[in-house]
Tab-separated table of C-alpha atoms and ligand atoms in Angstrom:
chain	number	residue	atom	x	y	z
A	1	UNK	CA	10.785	-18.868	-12.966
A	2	UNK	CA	8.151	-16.261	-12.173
A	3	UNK	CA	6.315	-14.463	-9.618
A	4	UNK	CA	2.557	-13.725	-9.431
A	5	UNK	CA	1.659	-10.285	-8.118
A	6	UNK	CA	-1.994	-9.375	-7.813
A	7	UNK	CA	-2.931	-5.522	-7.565
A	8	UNK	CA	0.527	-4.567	-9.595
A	9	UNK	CA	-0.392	-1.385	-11.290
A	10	UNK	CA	-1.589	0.053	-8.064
A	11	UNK	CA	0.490	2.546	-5.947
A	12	UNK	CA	2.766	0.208	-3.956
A	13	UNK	CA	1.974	-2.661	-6.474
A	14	UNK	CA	3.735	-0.651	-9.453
A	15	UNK	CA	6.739	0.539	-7.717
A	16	UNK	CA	7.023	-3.152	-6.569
A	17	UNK	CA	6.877	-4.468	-10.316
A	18	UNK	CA	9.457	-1.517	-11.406
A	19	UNK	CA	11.964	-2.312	-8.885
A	20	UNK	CA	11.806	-6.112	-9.129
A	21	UNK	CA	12.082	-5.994	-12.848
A	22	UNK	CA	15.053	-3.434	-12.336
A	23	UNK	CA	16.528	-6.274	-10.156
A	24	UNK	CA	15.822	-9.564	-12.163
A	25	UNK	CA	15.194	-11.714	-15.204
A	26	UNK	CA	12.474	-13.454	-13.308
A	27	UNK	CA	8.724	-12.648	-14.921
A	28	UNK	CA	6.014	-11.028	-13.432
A	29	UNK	CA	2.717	-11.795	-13.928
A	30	UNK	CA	0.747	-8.781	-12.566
A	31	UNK	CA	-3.042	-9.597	-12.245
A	32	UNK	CA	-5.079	-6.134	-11.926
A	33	UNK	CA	-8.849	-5.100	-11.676
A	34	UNK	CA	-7.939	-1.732	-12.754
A	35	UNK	CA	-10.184	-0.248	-10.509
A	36	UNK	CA	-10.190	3.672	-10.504
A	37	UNK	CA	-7.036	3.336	-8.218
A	38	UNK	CA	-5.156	1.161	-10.620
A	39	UNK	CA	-2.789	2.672	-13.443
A	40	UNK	CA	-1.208	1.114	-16.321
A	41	UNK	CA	0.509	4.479	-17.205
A	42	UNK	CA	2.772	3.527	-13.816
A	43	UNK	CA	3.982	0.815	-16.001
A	44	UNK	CA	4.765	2.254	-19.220
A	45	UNK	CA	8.229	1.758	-18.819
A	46	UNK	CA	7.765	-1.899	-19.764
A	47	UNK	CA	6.071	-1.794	-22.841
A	48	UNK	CA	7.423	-4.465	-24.923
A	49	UNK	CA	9.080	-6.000	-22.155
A	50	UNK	CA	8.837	-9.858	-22.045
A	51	UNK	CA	9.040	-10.314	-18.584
A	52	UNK	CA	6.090	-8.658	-17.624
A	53	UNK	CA	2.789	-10.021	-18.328
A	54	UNK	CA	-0.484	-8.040	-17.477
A	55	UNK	CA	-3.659	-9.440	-17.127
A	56	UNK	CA	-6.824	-7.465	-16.258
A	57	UNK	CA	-8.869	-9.428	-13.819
A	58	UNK	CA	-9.946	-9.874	-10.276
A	59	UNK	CA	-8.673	-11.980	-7.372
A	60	UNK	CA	-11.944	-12.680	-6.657
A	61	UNK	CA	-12.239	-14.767	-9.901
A	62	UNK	CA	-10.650	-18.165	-8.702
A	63	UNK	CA	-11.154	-19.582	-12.206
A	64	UNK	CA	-9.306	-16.985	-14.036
A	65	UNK	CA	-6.373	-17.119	-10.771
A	66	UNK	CA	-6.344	-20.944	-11.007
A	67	UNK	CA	-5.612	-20.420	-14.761
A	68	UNK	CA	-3.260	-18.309	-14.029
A	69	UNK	CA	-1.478	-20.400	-11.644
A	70	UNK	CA	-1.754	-23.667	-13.824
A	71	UNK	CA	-0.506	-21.519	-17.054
A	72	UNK	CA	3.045	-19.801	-15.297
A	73	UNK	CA	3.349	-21.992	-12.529
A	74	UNK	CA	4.836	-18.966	-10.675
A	75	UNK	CA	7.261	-20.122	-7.404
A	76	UNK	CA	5.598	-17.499	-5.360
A	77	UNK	CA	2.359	-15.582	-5.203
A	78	UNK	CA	2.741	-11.568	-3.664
A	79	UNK	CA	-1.264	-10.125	-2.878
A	80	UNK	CA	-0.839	-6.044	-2.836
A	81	UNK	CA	-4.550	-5.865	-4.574
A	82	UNK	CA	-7.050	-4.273	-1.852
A	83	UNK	CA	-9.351	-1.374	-2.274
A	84	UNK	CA	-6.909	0.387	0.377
A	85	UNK	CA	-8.567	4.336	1.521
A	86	UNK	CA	-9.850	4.328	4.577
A	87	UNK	CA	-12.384	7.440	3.464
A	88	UNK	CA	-14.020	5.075	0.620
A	89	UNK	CA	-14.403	2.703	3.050
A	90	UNK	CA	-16.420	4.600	5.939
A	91	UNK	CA	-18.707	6.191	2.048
A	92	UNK	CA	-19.322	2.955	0.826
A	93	UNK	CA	-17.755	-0.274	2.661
A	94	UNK	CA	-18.974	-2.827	0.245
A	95	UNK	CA	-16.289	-3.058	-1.766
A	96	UNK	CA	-14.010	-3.716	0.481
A	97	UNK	CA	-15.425	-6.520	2.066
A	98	UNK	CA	-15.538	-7.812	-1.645
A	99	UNK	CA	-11.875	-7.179	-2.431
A	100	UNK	CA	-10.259	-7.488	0.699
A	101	UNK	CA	-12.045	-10.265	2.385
A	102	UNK	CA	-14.142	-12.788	-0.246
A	103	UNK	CA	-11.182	-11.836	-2.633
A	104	UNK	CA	-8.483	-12.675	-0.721
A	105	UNK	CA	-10.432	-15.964	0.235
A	106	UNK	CA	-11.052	-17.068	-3.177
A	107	UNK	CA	-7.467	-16.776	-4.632
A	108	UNK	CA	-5.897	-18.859	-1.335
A	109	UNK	CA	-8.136	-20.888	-2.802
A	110	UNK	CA	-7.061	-21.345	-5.642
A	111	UNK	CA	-3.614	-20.804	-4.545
A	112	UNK	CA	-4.423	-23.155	-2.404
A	113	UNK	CA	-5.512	-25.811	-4.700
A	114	UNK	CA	-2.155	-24.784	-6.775
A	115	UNK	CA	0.244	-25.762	-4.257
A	116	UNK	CA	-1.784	-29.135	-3.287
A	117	UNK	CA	-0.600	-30.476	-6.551
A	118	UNK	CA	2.837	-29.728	-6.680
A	119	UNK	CA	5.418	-31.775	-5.446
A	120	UNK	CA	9.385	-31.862	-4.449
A	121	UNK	CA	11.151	-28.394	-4.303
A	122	UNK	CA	8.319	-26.699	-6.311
A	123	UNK	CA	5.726	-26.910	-3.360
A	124	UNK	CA	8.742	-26.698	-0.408
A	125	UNK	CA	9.924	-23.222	-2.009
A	126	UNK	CA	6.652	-21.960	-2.672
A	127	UNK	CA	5.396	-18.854	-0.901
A	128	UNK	CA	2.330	-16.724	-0.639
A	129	UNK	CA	3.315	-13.204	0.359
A	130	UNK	CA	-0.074	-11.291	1.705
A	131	UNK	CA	0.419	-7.132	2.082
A	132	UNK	CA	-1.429	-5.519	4.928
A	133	UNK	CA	-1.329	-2.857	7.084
A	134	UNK	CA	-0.120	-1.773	10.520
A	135	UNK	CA	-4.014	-0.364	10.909
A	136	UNK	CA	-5.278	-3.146	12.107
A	137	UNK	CA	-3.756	-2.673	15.219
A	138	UNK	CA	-5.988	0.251	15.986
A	139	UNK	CA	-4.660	2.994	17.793
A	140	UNK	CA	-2.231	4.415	19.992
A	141	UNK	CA	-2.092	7.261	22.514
A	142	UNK	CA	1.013	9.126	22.617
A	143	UNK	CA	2.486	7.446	25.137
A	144	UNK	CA	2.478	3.566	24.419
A	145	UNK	CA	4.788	1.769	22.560
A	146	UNK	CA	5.048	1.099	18.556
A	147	UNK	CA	3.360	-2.056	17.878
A	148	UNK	CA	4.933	-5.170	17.680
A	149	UNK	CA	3.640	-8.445	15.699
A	150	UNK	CA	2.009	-9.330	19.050
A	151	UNK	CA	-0.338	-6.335	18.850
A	152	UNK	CA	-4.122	-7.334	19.433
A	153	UNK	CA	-5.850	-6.892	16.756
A	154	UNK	CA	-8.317	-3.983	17.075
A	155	UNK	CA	-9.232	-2.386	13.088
A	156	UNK	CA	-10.957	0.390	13.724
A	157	UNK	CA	-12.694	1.493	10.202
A	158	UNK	CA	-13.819	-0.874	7.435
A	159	UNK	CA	-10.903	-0.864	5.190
A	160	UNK	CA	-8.883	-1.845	8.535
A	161	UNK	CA	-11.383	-4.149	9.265
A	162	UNK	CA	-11.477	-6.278	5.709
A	163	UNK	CA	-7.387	-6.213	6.450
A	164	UNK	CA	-7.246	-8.041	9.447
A	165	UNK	CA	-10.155	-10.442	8.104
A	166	UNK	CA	-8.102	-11.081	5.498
A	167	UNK	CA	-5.030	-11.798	7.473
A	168	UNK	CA	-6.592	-14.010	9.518
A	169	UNK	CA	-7.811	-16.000	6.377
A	170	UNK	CA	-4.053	-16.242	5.322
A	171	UNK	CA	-3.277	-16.713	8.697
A	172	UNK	CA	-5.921	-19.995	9.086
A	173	UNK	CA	-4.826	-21.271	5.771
A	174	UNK	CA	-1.101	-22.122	7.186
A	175	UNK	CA	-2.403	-23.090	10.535
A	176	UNK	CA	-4.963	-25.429	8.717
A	177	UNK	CA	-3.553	-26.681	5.786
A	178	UNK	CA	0.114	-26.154	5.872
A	179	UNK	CA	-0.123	-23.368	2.835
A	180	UNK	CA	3.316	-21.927	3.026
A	181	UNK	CA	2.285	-17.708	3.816
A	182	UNK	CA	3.548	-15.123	5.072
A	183	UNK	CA	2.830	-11.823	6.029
A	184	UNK	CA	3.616	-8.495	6.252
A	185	UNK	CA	2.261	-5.162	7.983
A	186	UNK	CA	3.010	-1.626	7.060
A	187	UNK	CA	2.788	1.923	8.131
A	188	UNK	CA	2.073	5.067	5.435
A	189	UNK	CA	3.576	4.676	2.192
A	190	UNK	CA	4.338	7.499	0.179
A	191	UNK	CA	6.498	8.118	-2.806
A	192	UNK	CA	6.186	7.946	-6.957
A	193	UNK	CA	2.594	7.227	-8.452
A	194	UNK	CA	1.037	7.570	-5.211
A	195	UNK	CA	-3.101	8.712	-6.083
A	196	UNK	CA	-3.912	12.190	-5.234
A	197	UNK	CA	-6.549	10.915	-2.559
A	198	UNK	CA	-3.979	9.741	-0.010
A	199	UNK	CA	-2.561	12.918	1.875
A	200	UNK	CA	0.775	13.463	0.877
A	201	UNK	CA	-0.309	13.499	-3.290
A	202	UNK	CA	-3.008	14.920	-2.394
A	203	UNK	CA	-1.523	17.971	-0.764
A	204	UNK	CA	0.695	18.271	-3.417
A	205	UNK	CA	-1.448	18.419	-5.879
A	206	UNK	CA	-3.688	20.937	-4.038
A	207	UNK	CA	-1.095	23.436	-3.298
A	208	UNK	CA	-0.084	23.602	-7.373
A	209	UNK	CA	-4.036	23.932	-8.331
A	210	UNK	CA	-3.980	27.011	-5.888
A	211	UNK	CA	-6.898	24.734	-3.258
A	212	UNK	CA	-7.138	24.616	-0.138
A	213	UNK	CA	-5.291	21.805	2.139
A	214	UNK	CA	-7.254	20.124	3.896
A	215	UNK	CA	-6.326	18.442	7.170
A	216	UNK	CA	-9.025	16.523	9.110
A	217	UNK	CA	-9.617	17.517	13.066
A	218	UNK	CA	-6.928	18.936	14.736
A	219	UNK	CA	-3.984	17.522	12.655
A	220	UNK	CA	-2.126	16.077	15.761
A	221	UNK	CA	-2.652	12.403	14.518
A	222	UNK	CA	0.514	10.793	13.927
A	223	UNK	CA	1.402	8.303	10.953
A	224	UNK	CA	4.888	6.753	10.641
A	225	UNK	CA	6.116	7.274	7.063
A	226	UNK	CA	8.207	4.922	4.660
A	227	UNK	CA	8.847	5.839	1.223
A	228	UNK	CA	7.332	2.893	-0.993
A	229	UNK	CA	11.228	1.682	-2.499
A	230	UNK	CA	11.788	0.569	0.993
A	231	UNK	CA	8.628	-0.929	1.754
A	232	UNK	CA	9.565	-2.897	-1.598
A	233	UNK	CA	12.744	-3.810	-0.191
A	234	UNK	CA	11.331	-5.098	2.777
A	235	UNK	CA	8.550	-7.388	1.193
A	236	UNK	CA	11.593	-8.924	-1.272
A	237	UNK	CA	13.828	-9.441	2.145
A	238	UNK	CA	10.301	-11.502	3.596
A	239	UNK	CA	10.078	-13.180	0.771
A	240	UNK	CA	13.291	-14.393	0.384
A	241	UNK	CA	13.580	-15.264	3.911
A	242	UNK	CA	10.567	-14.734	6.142
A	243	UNK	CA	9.355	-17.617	8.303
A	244	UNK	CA	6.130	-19.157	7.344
A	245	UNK	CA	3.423	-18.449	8.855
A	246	UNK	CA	4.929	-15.234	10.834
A	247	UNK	CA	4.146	-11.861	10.417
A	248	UNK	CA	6.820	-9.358	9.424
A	249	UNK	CA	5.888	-5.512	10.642
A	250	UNK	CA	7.594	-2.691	8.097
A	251	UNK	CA	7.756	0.811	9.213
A	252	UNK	CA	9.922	3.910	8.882
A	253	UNK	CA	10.585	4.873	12.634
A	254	UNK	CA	9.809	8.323	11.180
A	255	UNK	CA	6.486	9.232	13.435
A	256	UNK	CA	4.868	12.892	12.367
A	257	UNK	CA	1.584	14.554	13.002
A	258	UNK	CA	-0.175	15.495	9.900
A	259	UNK	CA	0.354	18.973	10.464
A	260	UNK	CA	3.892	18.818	10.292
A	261	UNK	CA	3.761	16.662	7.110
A	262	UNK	CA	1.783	19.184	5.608
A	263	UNK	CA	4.055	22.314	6.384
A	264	UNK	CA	7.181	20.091	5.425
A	265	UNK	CA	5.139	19.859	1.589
A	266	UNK	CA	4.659	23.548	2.012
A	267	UNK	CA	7.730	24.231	2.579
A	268	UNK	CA	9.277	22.041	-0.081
A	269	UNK	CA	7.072	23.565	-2.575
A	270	UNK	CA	7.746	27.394	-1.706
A	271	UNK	CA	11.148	26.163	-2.428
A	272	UNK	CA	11.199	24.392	-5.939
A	273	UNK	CA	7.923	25.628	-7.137
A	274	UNK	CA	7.268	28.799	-6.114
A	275	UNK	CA	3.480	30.060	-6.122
A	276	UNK	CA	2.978	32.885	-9.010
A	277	UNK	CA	0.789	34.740	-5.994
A	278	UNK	CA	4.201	35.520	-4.737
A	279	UNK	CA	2.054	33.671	-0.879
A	280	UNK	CA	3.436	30.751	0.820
A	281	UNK	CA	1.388	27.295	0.480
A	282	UNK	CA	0.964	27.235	4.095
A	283	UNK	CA	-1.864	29.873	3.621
A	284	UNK	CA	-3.913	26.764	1.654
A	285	UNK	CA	-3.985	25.103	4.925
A	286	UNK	CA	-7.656	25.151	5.872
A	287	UNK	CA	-8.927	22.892	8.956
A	288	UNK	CA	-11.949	20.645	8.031
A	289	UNK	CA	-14.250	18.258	10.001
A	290	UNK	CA	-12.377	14.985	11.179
A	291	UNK	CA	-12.691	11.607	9.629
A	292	UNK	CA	-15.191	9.350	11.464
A	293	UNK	CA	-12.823	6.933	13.985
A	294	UNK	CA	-10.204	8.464	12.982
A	295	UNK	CA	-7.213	6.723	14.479
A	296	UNK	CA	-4.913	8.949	16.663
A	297	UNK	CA	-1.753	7.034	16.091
A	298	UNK	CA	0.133	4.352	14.268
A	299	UNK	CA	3.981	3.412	15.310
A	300	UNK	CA	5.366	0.393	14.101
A	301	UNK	CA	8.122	-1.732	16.007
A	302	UNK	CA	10.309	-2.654	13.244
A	303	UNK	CA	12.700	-4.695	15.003
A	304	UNK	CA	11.691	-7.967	14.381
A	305	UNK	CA	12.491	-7.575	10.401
A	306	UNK	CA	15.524	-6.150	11.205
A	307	UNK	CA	17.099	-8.631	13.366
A	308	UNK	CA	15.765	-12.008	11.526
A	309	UNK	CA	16.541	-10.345	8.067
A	310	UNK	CA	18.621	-7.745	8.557
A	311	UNK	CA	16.207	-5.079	6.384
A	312	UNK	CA	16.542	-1.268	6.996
A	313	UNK	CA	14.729	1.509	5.672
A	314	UNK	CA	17.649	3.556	3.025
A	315	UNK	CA	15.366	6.752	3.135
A	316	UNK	CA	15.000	9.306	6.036
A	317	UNK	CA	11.243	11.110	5.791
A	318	UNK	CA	13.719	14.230	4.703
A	319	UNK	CA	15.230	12.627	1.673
A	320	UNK	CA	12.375	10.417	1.050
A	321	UNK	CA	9.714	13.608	0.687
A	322	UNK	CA	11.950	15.864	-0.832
A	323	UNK	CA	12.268	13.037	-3.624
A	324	UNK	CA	8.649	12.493	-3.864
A	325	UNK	CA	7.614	16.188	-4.096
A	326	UNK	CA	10.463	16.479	-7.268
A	327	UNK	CA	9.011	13.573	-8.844
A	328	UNK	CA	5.128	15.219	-8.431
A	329	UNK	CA	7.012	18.252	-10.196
A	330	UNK	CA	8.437	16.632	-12.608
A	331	UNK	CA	5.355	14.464	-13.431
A	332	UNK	CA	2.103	16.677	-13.596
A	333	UNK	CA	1.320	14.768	-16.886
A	334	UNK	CA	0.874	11.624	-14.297
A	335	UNK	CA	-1.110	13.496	-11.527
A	336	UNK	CA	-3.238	15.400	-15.033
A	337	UNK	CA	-4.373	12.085	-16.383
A	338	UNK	CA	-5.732	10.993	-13.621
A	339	UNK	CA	-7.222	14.085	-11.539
A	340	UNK	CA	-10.427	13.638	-13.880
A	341	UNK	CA	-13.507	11.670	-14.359
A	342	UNK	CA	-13.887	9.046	-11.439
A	343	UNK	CA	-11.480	11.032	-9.277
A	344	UNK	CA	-13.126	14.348	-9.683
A	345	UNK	CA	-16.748	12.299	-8.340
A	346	UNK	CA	-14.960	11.155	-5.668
A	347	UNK	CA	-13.265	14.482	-4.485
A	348	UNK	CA	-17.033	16.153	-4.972
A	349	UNK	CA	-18.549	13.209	-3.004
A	350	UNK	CA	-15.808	13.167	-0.108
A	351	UNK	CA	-14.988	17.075	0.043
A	352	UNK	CA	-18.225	18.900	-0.668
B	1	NAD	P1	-3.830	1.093	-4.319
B	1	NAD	O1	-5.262	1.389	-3.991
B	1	NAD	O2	-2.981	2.182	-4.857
B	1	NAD	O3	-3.757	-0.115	-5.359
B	1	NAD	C1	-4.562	-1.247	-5.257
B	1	NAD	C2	-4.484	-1.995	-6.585
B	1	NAD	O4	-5.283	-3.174	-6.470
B	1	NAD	C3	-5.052	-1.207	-7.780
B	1	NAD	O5	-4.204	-1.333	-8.887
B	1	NAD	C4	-6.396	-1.863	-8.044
B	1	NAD	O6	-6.799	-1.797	-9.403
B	1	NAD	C5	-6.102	-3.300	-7.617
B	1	NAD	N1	-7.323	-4.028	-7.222
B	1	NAD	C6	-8.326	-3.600	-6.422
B	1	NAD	N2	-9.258	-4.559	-6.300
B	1	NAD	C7	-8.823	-5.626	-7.015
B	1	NAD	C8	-9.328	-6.932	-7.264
B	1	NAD	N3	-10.500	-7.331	-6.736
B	1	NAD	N4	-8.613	-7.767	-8.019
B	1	NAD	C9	-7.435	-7.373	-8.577
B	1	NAD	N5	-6.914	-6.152	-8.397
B	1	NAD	C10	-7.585	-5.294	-7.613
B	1	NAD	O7	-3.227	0.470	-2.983
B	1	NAD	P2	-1.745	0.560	-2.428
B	1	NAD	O8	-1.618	1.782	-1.600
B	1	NAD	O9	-0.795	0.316	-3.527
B	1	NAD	O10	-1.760	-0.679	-1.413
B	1	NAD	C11	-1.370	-1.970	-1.856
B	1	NAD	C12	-1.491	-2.946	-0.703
B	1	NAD	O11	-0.670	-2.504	0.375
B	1	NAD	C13	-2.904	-3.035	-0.125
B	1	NAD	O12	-3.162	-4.357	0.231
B	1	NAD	C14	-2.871	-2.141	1.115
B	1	NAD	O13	-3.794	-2.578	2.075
B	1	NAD	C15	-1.438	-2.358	1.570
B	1	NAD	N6	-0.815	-1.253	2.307
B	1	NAD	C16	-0.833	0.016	1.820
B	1	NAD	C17	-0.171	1.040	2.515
B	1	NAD	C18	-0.137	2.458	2.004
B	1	NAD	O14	0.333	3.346	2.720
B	1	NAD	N7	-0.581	2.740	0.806
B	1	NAD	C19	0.491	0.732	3.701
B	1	NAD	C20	0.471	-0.578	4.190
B	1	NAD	C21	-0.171	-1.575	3.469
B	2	DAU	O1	-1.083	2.923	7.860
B	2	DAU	C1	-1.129	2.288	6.616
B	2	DAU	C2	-2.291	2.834	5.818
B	2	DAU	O2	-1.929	4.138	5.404
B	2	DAU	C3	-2.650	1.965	4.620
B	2	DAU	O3	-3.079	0.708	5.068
B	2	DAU	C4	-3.760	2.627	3.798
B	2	DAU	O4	-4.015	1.859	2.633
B	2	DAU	C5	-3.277	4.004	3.401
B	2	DAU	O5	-4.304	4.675	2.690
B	2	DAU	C6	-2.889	4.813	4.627
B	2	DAU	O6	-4.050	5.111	5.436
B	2	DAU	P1	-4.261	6.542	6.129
B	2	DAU	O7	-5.698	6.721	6.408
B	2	DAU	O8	-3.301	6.747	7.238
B	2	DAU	O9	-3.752	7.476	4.893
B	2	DAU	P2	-4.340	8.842	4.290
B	2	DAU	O10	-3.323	9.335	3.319
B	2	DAU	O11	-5.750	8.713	3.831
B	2	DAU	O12	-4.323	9.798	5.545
B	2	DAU	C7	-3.123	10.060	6.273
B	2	DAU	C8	-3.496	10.942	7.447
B	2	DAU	O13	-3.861	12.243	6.935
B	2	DAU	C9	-4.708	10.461	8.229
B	2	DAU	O14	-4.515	10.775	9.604
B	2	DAU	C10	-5.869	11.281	7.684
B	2	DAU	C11	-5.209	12.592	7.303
B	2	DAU	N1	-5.800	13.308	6.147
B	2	DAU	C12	-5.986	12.610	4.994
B	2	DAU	C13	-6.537	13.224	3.887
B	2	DAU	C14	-6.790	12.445	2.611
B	2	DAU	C15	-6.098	14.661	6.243
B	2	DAU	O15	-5.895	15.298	7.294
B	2	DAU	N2	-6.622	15.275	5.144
B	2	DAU	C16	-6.893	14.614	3.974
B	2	DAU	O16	-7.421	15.230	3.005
């Protein structure tokens, strides 16, 4: 038996592959692009291990997938590869609508195709898991309620935007030809291997280089935070038992505004890695200009996943971040290798 999972040596990909493979004898084929965000170093720990199987390539290549598919034969398909930071997207949106929408069209295709020709308990077990996002439910104000799965859809930036296109692809390919999906939609990971453009690395990796911290607008916007282990948990609890063709939302009922994030890092850091300045790292914190649409808040209603499959987060935001800032410590090799070259453009191009 196997499992295909596109986008595995990405952020949530990676610690996906690392704590299925912790789990079970069942291979993993992880198809990657490798784009700038993608990181075989997050994977090192299976060198040499049979049961995972990398392959460079792209979902949008549905001759490569269907080989793939035809090759393994893999009882379930799991889709984490997206180009997934909002700031890229509102620079340059192109990519995105490659990736995240023609992408994810071309391997249901060919997942599609897959599935046609199987027969018996092969094509009644088969799944296709597709990873999104809880942003493309737009925004909240502080006073409504968390989203549920019966949230209009309203993506507010490009990268949101290709996400919900490319749910409702998944979404039309059960209603239309019976392909067995489901889905799932998640608030702000954070955790191990996480890429120093997304806040919390980000922050953490600022404070050590002695930089400033930069939070957009005001800092009142509000994300609700899981650590990435329990988002993992969650997609393996959907998979195992989520009904096709429903939509499963995953969040950490831990709500903060980025402000507070930020002085929780600081504060962390002062802590277990003092500065040699003898300062606090909440002096770094320097206010900059807002993102463009930036979304006010995201809550997710979790209760759905809960009560059908009885799936929990394990981590408060207290143990989860105190975790993720000892990892960072303990792994400025990681964070070294890949502050440089196509990173350090970006951070010029984005922060200048
Ligand atoms: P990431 O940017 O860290 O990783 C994406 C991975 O996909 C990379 O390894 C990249 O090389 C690969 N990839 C990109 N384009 C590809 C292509 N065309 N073909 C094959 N591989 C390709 O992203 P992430 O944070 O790990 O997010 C994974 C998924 O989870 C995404 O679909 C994202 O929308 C969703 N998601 C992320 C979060 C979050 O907080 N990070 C929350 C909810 C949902
Ligand atoms: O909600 C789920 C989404 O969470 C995922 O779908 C996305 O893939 C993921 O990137 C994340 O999107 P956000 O835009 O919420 O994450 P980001 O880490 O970029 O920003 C978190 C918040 O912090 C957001 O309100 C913007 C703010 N921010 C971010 C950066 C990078 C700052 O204030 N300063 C910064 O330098």
């Amino acid at each position: 038996m196997s499992i295909l999972v596109t986008g595995g040596a990405g952020f949530i990909g990676s610690n996906f592959v690392l704590d299925w493979l912790a789990d079970s004898e069942e291979t993993v084929i992880n198809l990657d692009k490798l784009t700038y965000a993608g990181n075989l170093q997050n994977l090192e720990s299976l060198n040499g291990d049979g049961r995972h199987v990398f392959v460079r390539g792209d979902i949008g290549d549905q001759v490569l997938v269907s080989r793939l598919l035809e090759e393994y034969r893999p009882r379930a398909v799991l889709n984490f590869a997206a180009e997934s930071h909002v700031d890229r997207s509102i620079l340059g949106p192109d990519e995105f609508v490659q990736t995240n929408i023609v992408g994810t069209f071309r391997l249901l295709e060919a997942v599609r195709a897959y599935w046609n020709a199987l027969d018996g308990d092969a094509k009644t077990d088969f799944r296709l898991l597709h990873v999104s996002t809880d942003e493309v439910y737009g925004t909240l104000n502080a006073s409504e309620p968390a989203f549920t799965e019966e949230h209009q859809y309203q993506p507010n930036s490009p990268y949101s935007a290709s996400k919900a296109a490319s749910d409702h692809l998944v979404r039309s390919y059960f209603h239309t030809y019976g392909l067995p999906v489901v889905t799932t939609n998640c608030s702000n990971n954070y955790g191990p291997y996480h890429f120093p453009e997304k806040l919390i690395p980000l922050i953490i990796h600022n404070a050590l280089a002695g930089s400033a911290l930069p939070i957009y607008g005001d800092g009142q916007q509000v994300r609700d935070w899981l650590y990435v282990s329990d988002h993992c948990a969650a997609i393996r609890a959907v998979l195992a038992g989520g009904r096709l063709g429903e939509t499963y939302n995953i969040g950490g009922w831990n709500e903060k505004p980025n402000i507070e994030v930020v002085r929780t890092l600081c504060t962390i850091l002062d802590e277990l890695s003092p500065a040699e300045t003898g300062k606090s790292y909440l002096e770094q914190i320097t206010f900059v200009k807002d993102r463009p649409g930036h979304d006010r808040r995201y809550a997710i209603d979790a209760g759905k996943i809960e009560r059908e499959l009885g799936w929990k987060p394990a981590e408060t935001f207290e143990t989860g971040i105190r975790k993720t800032v000892e990892w960072y410590l303990a792994n400025q090799a990681w964070v070294k290798n890949i502050t440089s070259g196509q990173y350090l453009e970006w951070v010029e191009a984005q922060y200048s």
